[in-house]
mmCIF file of C-alpha atoms in Angstrom:
data_model
loop_
_atom_site.group_PDB
_atom_site.id
_atom_site.type_symbol
_atom_site.label_atom_id
_atom_site.label_comp_id
_atom_site.label_asym_id
_atom_site.label_seq_id
_atom_site.Cartn_x
_atom_site.Cartn_y
_atom_site.Cartn_z
ATOM 1 C CA MET A 1169 119.463 14.474 109.653
ATOM 2 C CA ASN A 1170 119.231 18.074 110.836
ATOM 3 C CA ILE A 1171 116.018 20.063 111.446
ATOM 4 C CA PRO A 1172 115.780 21.788 108.034
ATOM 5 C CA ASN A 1173 116.244 18.466 106.250
ATOM 6 C CA ALA A 1174 113.573 16.871 108.464
ATOM 7 C CA ILE A 1175 111.221 19.704 107.575
ATOM 8 C CA SER A 1176 111.935 19.209 103.828
ATOM 9 C CA THR A 1177 111.323 15.458 104.212
ATOM 10 C CA PHE A 1178 107.993 16.276 105.922
ATOM 11 C CA ARG A 1179 107.131 18.487 102.948
ATOM 12 C CA LEU A 1180 107.918 15.628 100.595
ATOM 13 C CA CYS A 1181 105.445 13.493 102.575
ATOM 14 C CA LEU A 1182 102.785 16.158 102.186
ATOM 15 C CA VAL A 1183 102.715 15.809 98.372
ATOM 16 C CA PRO A 1184 100.630 12.592 98.216
ATOM 17 C CA VAL A 1185 98.496 13.740 101.147
ATOM 18 C CA PHE A 1186 97.711 16.977 99.259
ATOM 19 C CA ALA A 1187 96.668 15.087 96.097
ATOM 20 C CA TYR A 1188 94.558 12.604 98.076
ATOM 21 C CA VAL A 1189 92.764 15.322 100.021
ATOM 22 C CA TYR A 1190 92.215 17.479 96.900
ATOM 23 C CA PHE A 1191 90.073 14.778 95.315
ATOM 24 C CA ASN A 1192 88.811 12.871 98.364
ATOM 25 C CA GLY A 1193 88.334 15.485 101.078
ATOM 26 C CA GLY A 1194 84.568 15.831 100.793
ATOM 27 C CA ASP A 1195 82.656 19.085 100.459
ATOM 28 C CA TYR A 1196 85.547 21.232 101.608
ATOM 29 C CA ALA A 1197 88.309 19.249 99.814
ATOM 30 C CA THR A 1198 89.762 22.273 98.092
ATOM 31 C CA PHE A 1199 90.056 24.240 101.341
ATOM 32 C CA TYR A 1200 91.611 21.290 103.199
ATOM 33 C CA ALA A 1201 94.019 20.759 100.323
ATOM 34 C CA PHE A 1202 94.841 24.470 100.324
ATOM 35 C CA GLY A 1203 95.667 24.183 104.019
ATOM 36 C CA ILE A 1204 98.141 21.405 103.192
ATOM 37 C CA PHE A 1205 99.528 23.461 100.321
ATOM 38 C CA ALA A 1206 99.920 26.506 102.588
ATOM 39 C CA LEU A 1207 101.629 24.364 105.242
ATOM 40 C CA ALA A 1208 104.077 23.171 102.601
ATOM 41 C CA GLY A 1209 104.801 26.740 101.584
ATOM 42 C CA PHE A 1210 105.301 27.834 105.183
ATOM 43 C CA SER A 1211 107.570 24.885 105.916
ATOM 44 C CA ASP A 1212 109.677 25.786 102.856
ATOM 45 C CA VAL A 1213 110.263 29.272 104.245
ATOM 46 C CA LEU A 1214 110.894 27.891 107.732
ATOM 47 C CA ASP A 1215 113.463 25.253 106.722
ATOM 48 C CA GLY A 1216 115.340 27.781 104.601
ATOM 49 C CA TYR A 1217 115.391 30.294 107.420
ATOM 50 C CA ILE A 1218 116.616 27.760 109.982
ATOM 51 C CA ALA A 1219 119.247 26.337 107.612
ATOM 52 C CA ARG A 1220 120.747 29.764 106.811
ATOM 53 C CA LYS A 1221 120.434 31.299 110.307
ATOM 54 C CA TYR A 1222 122.007 28.355 112.105
ATOM 55 C CA ASN A 1223 124.450 27.380 109.356
ATOM 56 C CA MET A 1224 122.722 24.035 108.755
ATOM 57 C CA VAL A 1225 122.857 24.103 104.975
ATOM 58 C CA THR A 1226 123.785 20.633 103.690
ATOM 59 C CA MET A 1227 124.175 19.022 100.300
ATOM 60 C CA LEU A 1228 121.211 16.780 101.148
ATOM 61 C CA GLY A 1229 119.095 19.843 101.955
ATOM 62 C CA ARG A 1230 120.143 21.518 98.716
ATOM 63 C CA ILE A 1231 118.661 18.502 96.931
ATOM 64 C CA ILE A 1232 115.539 17.542 98.911
ATOM 65 C CA ASP A 1233 114.338 21.096 99.550
ATOM 66 C CA PRO A 1234 113.882 22.018 95.868
ATOM 67 C CA LEU A 1235 112.708 18.491 95.105
ATOM 68 C CA ALA A 1236 109.935 18.870 97.686
ATOM 69 C CA ASP A 1237 108.981 22.261 96.190
ATOM 70 C CA LYS A 1238 108.933 20.941 92.660
ATOM 71 C CA LEU A 1239 106.879 17.866 93.526
ATOM 72 C CA MET A 1240 104.338 19.912 95.517
ATOM 73 C CA VAL A 1241 103.968 22.516 92.761
ATOM 74 C CA TRP A 1242 103.689 19.867 90.055
ATOM 75 C CA SER A 1243 101.133 17.910 92.106
ATOM 76 C CA ALA A 1244 99.066 21.072 92.674
ATOM 77 C CA LEU A 1245 99.290 22.001 89.000
ATOM 78 C CA ILE A 1246 98.089 18.549 88.000
ATOM 79 C CA CYS A 1247 95.240 18.613 90.539
ATOM 80 C CA THR A 1248 94.032 22.098 89.520
ATOM 81 C CA ALA A 1249 94.268 21.189 85.855
ATOM 82 C CA VAL A 1250 92.299 17.921 86.335
ATOM 83 C CA ALA A 1251 89.672 19.935 88.262
ATOM 84 C CA GLY A 1252 89.482 22.334 85.284
ATOM 85 C CA HIS A 1253 90.791 25.384 87.162
ATOM 86 C CA ILE A 1254 93.860 25.874 84.968
ATOM 87 C CA HIS A 1255 94.799 24.828 81.447
ATOM 88 C CA PRO A 1256 96.536 21.416 81.206
ATOM 89 C CA PHE A 1257 99.409 23.137 79.352
ATOM 90 C CA PHE A 1258 100.780 24.435 82.653
ATOM 91 C CA PRO A 1259 101.537 21.113 84.414
ATOM 92 C CA VAL A 1260 102.974 19.760 81.156
ATOM 93 C CA ALA A 1261 105.170 22.833 80.625
ATOM 94 C CA TYR A 1262 106.322 22.648 84.284
ATOM 95 C CA PHE A 1263 107.183 18.957 83.967
ATOM 96 C CA VAL A 1264 109.116 19.439 80.705
ATOM 97 C CA LYS A 1265 111.127 22.406 82.008
ATOM 98 C CA GLU A 1266 111.856 20.857 85.395
ATOM 99 C CA GLY A 1267 112.620 17.449 83.854
ATOM 100 C CA TRP A 1268 115.038 19.026 81.404
ATOM 101 C CA GLN A 1269 116.650 21.070 84.119
ATOM 102 C CA GLY A 1270 116.936 17.924 86.314
ATOM 103 C CA ILE A 1271 118.686 16.049 83.487
ATOM 104 C CA GLN A 1272 121.081 18.937 83.050
ATOM 105 C CA ALA A 1273 121.707 19.132 86.810
ATOM 106 C CA PHE A 1274 122.446 15.389 86.890
ATOM 107 C CA ARG A 1275 124.952 15.811 84.050
ATOM 108 C CA LEU A 1276 126.454 18.805 85.798
ATOM 109 C CA ALA A 1277 126.794 16.924 89.113
ATOM 110 C CA GLY A 1278 129.165 14.465 87.382
ATOM 111 C CA ARG A 1279 131.536 17.303 86.471
ATOM 112 C CA ILE A 1280 131.557 19.544 89.524
ATOM 113 C CA SER A 1281 131.573 18.992 93.297
ATOM 114 C CA ASP A 1282 128.730 21.340 94.255
ATOM 115 C CA VAL A 1283 125.344 22.312 92.864
ATOM 116 C CA PRO A 1284 124.463 25.961 92.305
ATOM 117 C CA PRO A 1285 122.034 27.223 94.948
ATOM 118 C CA ALA A 1286 118.626 28.689 94.131
ATOM 119 C CA ASN A 1287 118.716 32.257 92.880
ATOM 120 C CA PHE A 1288 116.276 35.159 92.753
ATOM 121 C CA TRP A 1289 114.652 33.932 89.561
ATOM 122 C CA GLY A 1290 114.117 30.398 90.827
ATOM 123 C CA LYS A 1291 112.744 31.576 94.150
ATOM 124 C CA GLY A 1292 110.542 34.095 92.344
ATOM 125 C CA ALA A 1293 109.211 31.353 90.046
ATOM 126 C CA THR A 1294 108.336 29.178 93.033
ATOM 127 C CA PHE A 1295 106.597 32.114 94.722
ATOM 128 C CA LEU A 1296 104.604 32.874 91.533
ATOM 129 C CA TYR A 1297 103.607 29.244 91.145
ATOM 130 C CA TYR A 1298 102.353 29.247 94.759
ATOM 131 C CA VAL A 1299 100.422 32.455 94.155
ATOM 132 C CA SER A 1300 98.856 31.209 90.919
ATOM 133 C CA ILE A 1301 97.897 27.819 92.398
ATOM 134 C CA THR A 1302 96.387 29.578 95.440
ATOM 135 C CA ILE A 1303 94.295 31.743 93.096
ATOM 136 C CA ALA A 1304 93.215 28.699 91.058
ATOM 137 C CA MET A 1305 92.256 26.759 94.178
ATOM 138 C CA LEU A 1306 90.478 29.514 96.127
ATOM 139 C CA LEU A 1307 88.899 31.419 93.269
ATOM 140 C CA PRO A 1308 87.979 28.759 90.681
ATOM 141 C CA GLY A 1309 86.365 30.343 87.660
ATOM 142 C CA LYS A 1310 86.606 33.932 88.992
ATOM 143 C CA GLY A 1311 90.403 33.770 89.339
ATOM 144 C CA ASN A 1312 91.134 32.046 86.023
ATOM 145 C CA THR A 1313 92.536 35.188 84.379
ATOM 146 C CA ALA A 1314 94.651 36.064 87.394
ATOM 147 C CA ALA A 1315 95.880 32.456 87.710
ATOM 148 C CA PHE A 1316 96.668 32.383 83.966
ATOM 149 C CA VAL A 1317 98.666 35.642 84.143
ATOM 150 C CA THR A 1318 100.640 34.576 87.217
ATOM 151 C CA LEU A 1319 101.299 31.166 85.725
ATOM 152 C CA CYS A 1320 102.666 32.811 82.566
ATOM 153 C CA ALA A 1321 104.869 35.014 84.748
ATOM 154 C CA ALA A 1322 106.003 31.931 86.711
ATOM 155 C CA ILE A 1323 106.983 30.230 83.466
ATOM 156 C CA ILE A 1324 108.987 33.276 82.379
ATOM 157 C CA PHE A 1325 110.741 33.407 85.751
ATOM 158 C CA SER A 1326 111.425 29.673 85.456
ATOM 159 C CA LEU A 1327 112.989 30.054 82.024
ATOM 160 C CA VAL A 1328 115.168 32.935 83.201
ATOM 161 C CA ALA A 1329 116.148 30.847 86.258
ATOM 162 C CA TYR A 1330 117.084 27.945 83.972
ATOM 163 C CA TYR A 1331 119.203 30.217 81.786
ATOM 164 C CA THR A 1332 121.048 31.695 84.800
ATOM 165 C CA TYR A 1333 121.610 28.157 86.263
ATOM 166 C CA ARG A 1334 122.911 27.046 82.883
ATOM 167 C CA VAL A 1335 125.350 30.013 82.680
ATOM 168 C CA ARG A 1336 126.495 29.443 86.257
ATOM 169 C CA GLY A 1337 126.871 25.722 85.683
ATOM 170 C CA LYS A 1338 129.014 26.338 82.572
ATOM 171 C CA ARG A 1339 131.215 28.706 84.538
ATOM 172 C CA LEU A 1340 131.624 26.117 87.337
ATOM 173 C CA VAL A 1341 132.468 23.385 84.862
ATOM 174 C CA ASP A 1342 135.017 25.658 83.174
ATOM 175 C CA GLU A 1343 136.567 26.458 86.554
ATOM 176 C CA ALA A 1344 136.699 22.769 87.504
ATOM 177 C CA ASP A 1345 138.303 21.904 84.163
ATOM 178 C CA LYS A 1346 140.920 24.623 84.651
ATOM 179 C CA ALA A 1347 141.668 23.403 88.195
ATOM 180 C CA LYS A 1348 142.105 19.817 86.895
ATOM 181 C CA GLU A 1349 144.423 21.079 84.130
ATOM 182 C CA SER A 1350 146.510 23.097 86.598
ATOM 183 C CA THR A 1351 146.915 20.097 88.924
ATOM 184 C CA LYS A 1352 147.874 17.864 85.995
ATOM 185 C CA GLY A 1353 150.314 20.507 84.736
ATOM 186 C CA GLY A 1354 151.853 20.816 88.229
ATOM 187 C CA ASN A 1355 152.740 17.108 88.444
#
């Protein structure tokens, strides 16, 4: 396991720690949980930087890195919704969209040899989710409107990302099918 994958694995381990601290961290639970959430965000940037700079991008990393992001965001959305800082619609919408995209990615993986990497829209959605969750955690009540607006923007970015992944996946499947046909035709 290389360094970026180890960092992503560490980030996966932070998810249950975040949820536990959010509800059991005492008087300053939200701030402690925010520290864990911020550490997860920083580690996401760090592992991506190291992986690209030192050519350490792996298939495992392309799976566990976004998985760690999605689980942390979903956990934070659930916690902030349970605490009443955001509407429960947001963690449900996130789960439905990510679950559907995961099913589609699983189906796609059976037809092509590589998964499409994250794009601008997906990275933008993750960034907007982190911003909105930060607002909801640090400014409960006062930041509800700002959290709501950024969560809506995050959902829009997520849907555009899904559409672009879907288009790219279809193109990759078509290319794989053509390559299979050409090898069959050449025999």
